[in-house]
PDB file of C-alpha atoms in Angstrom:
ATOM      1  CA  MET C   1     -56.996 -30.790 -21.037  1.00 56.00           C
ATOM      2  CA  VAL C   2     -54.138 -30.446 -18.653  1.00 57.00           C
ATOM      3  CA  SER C   3     -51.389 -28.182 -19.647  1.00 58.00           C
ATOM      4  CA  THR C   4     -47.830 -28.726 -18.562  1.00 62.00           C
ATOM      5  CA  PRO C   5     -45.846 -25.722 -17.509  1.00 59.00           C
ATOM      6  CA  HIS C   6     -43.279 -24.543 -19.903  1.00 58.00           C
ATOM      7  CA  PRO C   7     -39.704 -24.071 -18.551  1.00 56.00           C
ATOM      8  CA  THR C   8     -39.901 -20.356 -19.200  1.00 57.00           C
ATOM      9  CA  ASP C   9     -43.093 -20.097 -17.175  1.00 55.00           C
ATOM     10  CA  VAL C  10     -41.360 -21.230 -13.932  1.00 52.00           C
ATOM     11  CA  ILE C  11     -39.673 -18.342 -12.152  1.00 56.00           C
ATOM     12  CA  SER C  12     -38.274 -20.153  -9.158  1.00 53.00           C
ATOM     13  CA  THR C  13     -38.696 -23.448  -7.389  1.00 56.00           C
ATOM     14  CA  ASN C  14     -38.141 -23.942  -3.690  1.00 57.00           C
ATOM     15  CA  VAL C  15     -37.175 -27.468  -2.913  1.00 56.00           C
ATOM     16  CA  ILE C  16     -37.492 -28.382   0.746  1.00 57.00           C
ATOM     17  CA  PRO C  17     -35.531 -31.450   1.762  1.00 57.00           C
ATOM     18  CA  ALA C  18     -37.312 -34.242   3.559  1.00 57.00           C
ATOM     19  CA  ASN C  19     -35.349 -33.792   6.816  1.00 56.00           C
ATOM     20  CA  ALA C  20     -35.666 -30.002   6.947  1.00 57.00           C
ATOM     21  CA  GLY C  21     -37.133 -29.968  10.438  1.00 57.00           C
ATOM     22  CA  THR C  22     -34.398 -32.123  11.996  1.00 61.00           C
ATOM     23  CA  HIS C  23     -30.765 -31.339  12.764  1.00 64.00           C
ATOM     24  CA  ASN C  24     -28.228 -34.082  12.177  1.00 63.00           C
ATOM     25  CA  PRO C  25     -24.900 -33.255  13.919  1.00 60.00           C
ATOM     26  CA  LEU C  26     -23.229 -36.347  12.510  1.00 59.00           C
ATOM     27  CA  ALA C  27     -23.837 -35.119   8.990  1.00 58.00           C
ATOM     28  CA  THR C  28     -22.325 -31.761   9.948  1.00 59.00           C
ATOM     29  CA  LEU C  29     -19.188 -33.453  11.360  1.00 56.00           C
ATOM     30  CA  ARG C  30     -18.825 -35.524   8.220  1.00 60.00           C
ATOM     31  CA  GLY C  31     -18.986 -32.334   6.200  1.00 58.00           C
ATOM     32  CA  PHE C  32     -16.190 -30.723   8.241  1.00 54.00           C
ATOM     33  CA  ALA C  33     -14.052 -33.863   8.060  1.00 55.00           C
ATOM     34  CA  SER C  34     -14.343 -34.025   4.316  1.00 55.00           C
ATOM     35  CA  LEU C  35     -13.566 -30.310   4.070  1.00 52.00           C
ATOM     36  CA  LYS C  36     -10.467 -30.719   6.272  1.00 52.00           C
ATOM     37  CA  ASN C  37      -9.127 -33.546   4.170  1.00 53.00           C
ATOM     38  CA  LYS C  38      -9.562 -31.520   1.018  1.00 57.00           C
ATOM     39  CA  THR C  39      -7.761 -28.414   2.272  1.00 61.00           C
ATOM     40  CA  GLY C  40      -4.832 -30.141   4.019  1.00 67.00           C
ATOM     41  CA  THR C  41      -3.381 -29.529   7.469  1.00 81.00           C
ATOM     42  CA  GLY C  42      -0.196 -27.964   8.827  1.00 87.00           C
ATOM     43  CA  PHE C  43       1.849 -24.976   7.796  1.00 89.00           C
ATOM     44  CA  THR C  44       3.541 -24.301   4.526  1.00 93.00           C
ATOM     45  CA  LEU C  45       7.265 -23.753   4.276  1.00 94.00           C
ATOM     46  CA  ILE C  46       6.719 -20.081   3.445  1.00 95.00           C
ATOM     47  CA  GLU C  47       4.634 -19.551   6.589  1.00 94.00           C
ATOM     48  CA  LEU C  48       7.309 -21.168   8.741  1.00 95.00           C
ATOM     49  CA  LEU C  49      10.055 -19.056   7.159  1.00 96.00           C
ATOM     50  CA  VAL C  50       8.072 -15.863   7.752  1.00 96.00           C
ATOM     51  CA  VAL C  51       7.591 -16.757  11.426  1.00 96.00           C
ATOM     52  CA  LEU C  52      11.294 -17.575  11.815  1.00 97.00           C
ATOM     53  CA  ALA C  53      12.236 -14.277  10.181  1.00 96.00           C
ATOM     54  CA  ILE C  54      10.005 -12.368  12.612  1.00 96.00           C
ATOM     55  CA  VAL C  55      11.476 -14.218  15.606  1.00 96.00           C
ATOM     56  CA  ALA C  56      15.020 -13.521  14.354  1.00 95.00           C
ATOM     57  CA  LEU C  57      14.182  -9.829  13.973  1.00 95.00           C
ATOM     58  CA  LEU C  58      12.833  -9.648  17.530  1.00 93.00           C
ATOM     59  CA  LEU C  59      15.933 -11.406  18.859  1.00 92.00           C
ATOM     60  CA  THR C  60      18.240  -8.931  17.123  1.00 92.00           C
ATOM     61  CA  LEU C  61      16.428  -6.171  18.984  1.00 90.00           C
ATOM     62  CA  ALA C  62      16.293  -7.890  22.403  1.00 88.00           C
ATOM     63  CA  VAL C  63      19.668  -9.639  22.769  1.00 87.00           C
ATOM     64  CA  PRO C  64      21.886  -6.516  22.659  1.00 85.00           C
ATOM     65  CA  ARG C  65      19.866  -5.082  25.554  1.00 83.00           C
ATOM     66  CA  PHE C  66      19.868  -8.336  27.547  1.00 85.00           C
ATOM     67  CA  PHE C  67      23.574  -8.947  28.173  1.00 83.00           C
ATOM     68  CA  PRO C  68      24.481  -5.442  29.409  1.00 84.00           C
ATOM     69  CA  SER C  69      21.605  -5.678  31.881  1.00 86.00           C
ATOM     70  CA  ILE C  70      23.112  -8.886  33.291  1.00 88.00           C
ATOM     71  CA  ASP C  71      26.469  -7.140  33.788  1.00 87.00           C
ATOM     72  CA  SER C  72      24.713  -4.195  35.400  1.00 89.00           C
ATOM     73  CA  ALA C  73      22.856  -6.516  37.786  1.00 91.00           C
ATOM     74  CA  LYS C  74      26.123  -8.232  38.773  1.00 92.00           C
ATOM     75  CA  ASP C  75      27.721  -4.850  39.480  1.00 92.00           C
ATOM     76  CA  THR C  76      24.755  -3.830  41.623  1.00 93.00           C
ATOM     77  CA  ILE C  77      24.818  -7.078  43.611  1.00 94.00           C
ATOM     78  CA  LEU C  78      28.575  -6.772  44.131  1.00 94.00           C
ATOM     79  CA  ARG C  79      28.182  -3.198  45.370  1.00 94.00           C
ATOM     80  CA  ASP C  80      25.425  -4.275  47.797  1.00 96.00           C
ATOM     81  CA  ASN C  81      27.424  -7.273  49.078  1.00 95.00           C
ATOM     82  CA  LEU C  82      30.464  -5.074  49.710  1.00 95.00           C
ATOM     83  CA  ARG C  83      28.404  -2.396  51.466  1.00 96.00           C
ATOM     84  CA  ASN C  84      26.556  -4.923  53.668  1.00 96.00           C
ATOM     85  CA  THR C  85      29.689  -6.885  54.585  1.00 96.00           C
ATOM     86  CA  ARG C  86      31.585  -3.710  55.446  1.00 96.00           C
ATOM     87  CA  ALA C  87      28.660  -2.622  57.647  1.00 96.00           C
ATOM     88  CA  VAL C  88      28.742  -6.005  59.410  1.00 96.00           C
ATOM     89  CA  ILE C  89      32.507  -5.683  59.971  1.00 96.00           C
ATOM     90  CA  ASP C  90      31.927  -2.240  61.492  1.00 96.00           C
ATOM     91  CA  GLN C  91      29.149  -3.658  63.690  1.00 97.00           C
ATOM     92  CA  PHE C  92      31.471  -6.450  64.850  1.00 96.00           C
ATOM     93  CA  TYR C  93      34.101  -3.840  65.745  1.00 96.00           C
ATOM     94  CA  ALA C  94      31.522  -1.753  67.615  1.00 96.00           C
ATOM     95  CA  ASP C  95      30.377  -4.801  69.605  1.00 96.00           C
ATOM     96  CA  THR C  96      33.775  -6.337  70.413  1.00 94.00           C
ATOM     97  CA  GLY C  97      36.272  -3.510  70.097  1.00 94.00           C
ATOM     98  CA  ARG C  98      38.311  -5.417  67.502  1.00 95.00           C
ATOM     99  CA  TYR C  99      37.969  -6.539  63.887  1.00 96.00           C
ATOM    100  CA  PRO C 100      37.235 -10.166  62.963  1.00 96.00           C
ATOM    101  CA  GLU C 101      40.113 -12.487  62.166  1.00 95.00           C
ATOM    102  CA  SER C 102      38.344 -13.789  59.060  1.00 93.00           C
ATOM    103  CA  LEU C 103      34.999 -13.666  57.296  1.00 94.00           C
ATOM    104  CA  ASP C 104      34.261 -17.120  58.701  1.00 94.00           C
ATOM    105  CA  GLN C 105      34.299 -15.613  62.200  1.00 95.00           C
ATOM    106  CA  LEU C 106      31.419 -13.335  61.166  1.00 95.00           C
ATOM    107  CA  VAL C 107      29.441 -16.413  60.160  1.00 94.00           C
ATOM    108  CA  GLU C 108      30.339 -18.290  63.378  1.00 95.00           C
ATOM    109  CA  LYS C 109      29.248 -15.353  65.546  1.00 95.00           C
ATOM    110  CA  LYS C 110      25.979 -15.063  63.533  1.00 94.00           C
ATOM    111  CA  TYR C 111      26.736 -11.632  62.104  1.00 95.00           C
ATOM    112  CA  LEU C 112      26.278 -13.162  58.651  1.00 94.00           C
ATOM    113  CA  ARG C 113      24.154 -16.145  57.629  1.00 94.00           C
ATOM    114  CA  ALA C 114      26.716 -17.212  55.057  1.00 94.00           C
ATOM    115  CA  LEU C 115      29.725 -15.787  53.291  1.00 93.00           C
ATOM    116  CA  PRO C 116      28.670 -13.284  50.633  1.00 93.00           C
ATOM    117  CA  VAL C 117      29.179 -14.266  47.010  1.00 92.00           C
ATOM    118  CA  ASP C 118      31.126 -12.141  44.579  1.00 93.00           C
ATOM    119  CA  PRO C 119      28.764 -12.313  41.579  1.00 93.00           C
ATOM    120  CA  VAL C 120      31.388 -11.169  39.079  1.00 91.00           C
ATOM    121  CA  ALA C 121      33.866 -13.883  40.120  1.00 91.00           C
ATOM    122  CA  ASP C 122      30.948 -16.224  40.939  1.00 90.00           C
ATOM    123  CA  SER C 123      32.627 -17.374  44.157  1.00 91.00           C
ATOM    124  CA  ASN C 124      32.723 -16.587  47.851  1.00 90.00           C
ATOM    125  CA  ALA C 125      36.431 -17.427  48.128  1.00 91.00           C
ATOM    126  CA  THR C 126      37.840 -14.626  45.958  1.00 93.00           C
ATOM    127  CA  TRP C 127      37.423 -11.758  48.422  1.00 94.00           C
ATOM    128  CA  ILE C 128      40.532  -9.690  49.124  1.00 94.00           C
ATOM    129  CA  LEU C 129      40.797  -9.145  52.880  1.00 94.00           C
ATOM    130  CA  VAL C 130      42.357  -5.824  53.893  1.00 95.00           C
ATOM    131  CA  PRO C 131      43.796  -5.873  57.441  1.00 95.00           C
ATOM    132  CA  PRO C 132      43.650  -2.839  59.751  1.00 94.00           C
ATOM    133  CA  ASP C 133      46.708  -0.608  60.248  1.00 92.00           C
ATOM    134  CA  ASP C 134      47.150  -1.996  63.776  1.00 90.00           C
ATOM    135  CA  ALA C 135      47.528  -5.780  63.386  1.00 86.00           C
ATOM    136  CA  THR C 136      46.615  -6.337  67.041  1.00 90.00           C
ATOM    137  CA  LYS C 137      43.039  -5.205  66.400  1.00 92.00           C
ATOM    138  CA  GLY C 138      42.121  -8.135  64.141  1.00 92.00           C
ATOM    139  CA  GLY C 139      42.559  -9.444  60.657  1.00 94.00           C
ATOM    140  CA  VAL C 140      39.794  -7.945  58.468  1.00 95.00           C
ATOM    141  CA  TYR C 141      39.327  -4.183  58.322  1.00 96.00           C
ATOM    142  CA  THR C 142      37.477  -4.220  54.997  1.00 95.00           C
ATOM    143  CA  ILE C 143      37.058  -6.411  51.945  1.00 95.00           C
ATOM    144  CA  ARG C 144      37.470  -5.871  48.218  1.00 95.00           C
ATOM    145  CA  SER C 145      36.386  -7.864  45.232  1.00 93.00           C
ATOM    146  CA  GLY C 146      38.850 -10.352  43.826  1.00 92.00           C
ATOM    147  CA  ALA C 147      37.163 -10.465  40.452  1.00 91.00           C
ATOM    148  CA  PRO C 148      39.397  -9.865  37.450  1.00 90.00           C
ATOM    149  CA  GLY C 149      38.643  -7.074  35.031  1.00 88.00           C
ATOM    150  CA  ASN C 150      36.908  -3.714  35.150  1.00 88.00           C
ATOM    151  CA  ASP C 151      33.359  -2.538  35.605  1.00 86.00           C
ATOM    152  CA  ARG C 152      31.389  -0.701  32.906  1.00 83.00           C
ATOM    153  CA  THR C 153      33.076   2.608  33.784  1.00 85.00           C
ATOM    154  CA  GLY C 154      36.575   1.119  33.519  1.00 87.00           C
ATOM    155  CA  LYS C 155      37.329   0.984  37.250  1.00 91.00           C
ATOM    156  CA  PRO C 156      38.959  -2.311  38.335  1.00 92.00           C
ATOM    157  CA  TYR C 157      36.808  -4.475  40.600  1.00 91.00           C
ATOM    158  CA  ALA C 158      39.730  -4.820  43.028  1.00 89.00           C
ATOM    159  CA  GLU C 159      39.450  -1.080  43.808  1.00 89.00           C
ATOM    160  CA  TRP C 160      35.803  -1.217  44.830  1.00 85.00           C
TER     161      TRP C 160
END
């Protein structure tokens, strides 16, 4: 007589699939594709709003520091352009014994590659040319900025 096992007599059953020794990558890809379709793709509106709020917060911290640094850079470039051009005018005087008639003469004689740009006025035509006390010695003793307004300390650009 053959006895059949009773359901309470079986503790565990290990079922081994028929293709246990082989790996089927196509079946794995199908599993991922079906999982992706079930979960959905993209971002939710809440996630997008959180990201936008974080970006807005970072911008409120960065923008107030950005614009004063641009003004500071323009002031520094203007100061350097004035100092270099004045040094070139002095060099021209030392070489020729007279001041140049215009800034264009400094470019023609190769003392300057090009006319310097006033970064505050954003032009190379706004320079204020100051003649020497003796008009027979030339036309440009020094230059000043023709930019309107004041620097960060309140000093007018025309007095630089």
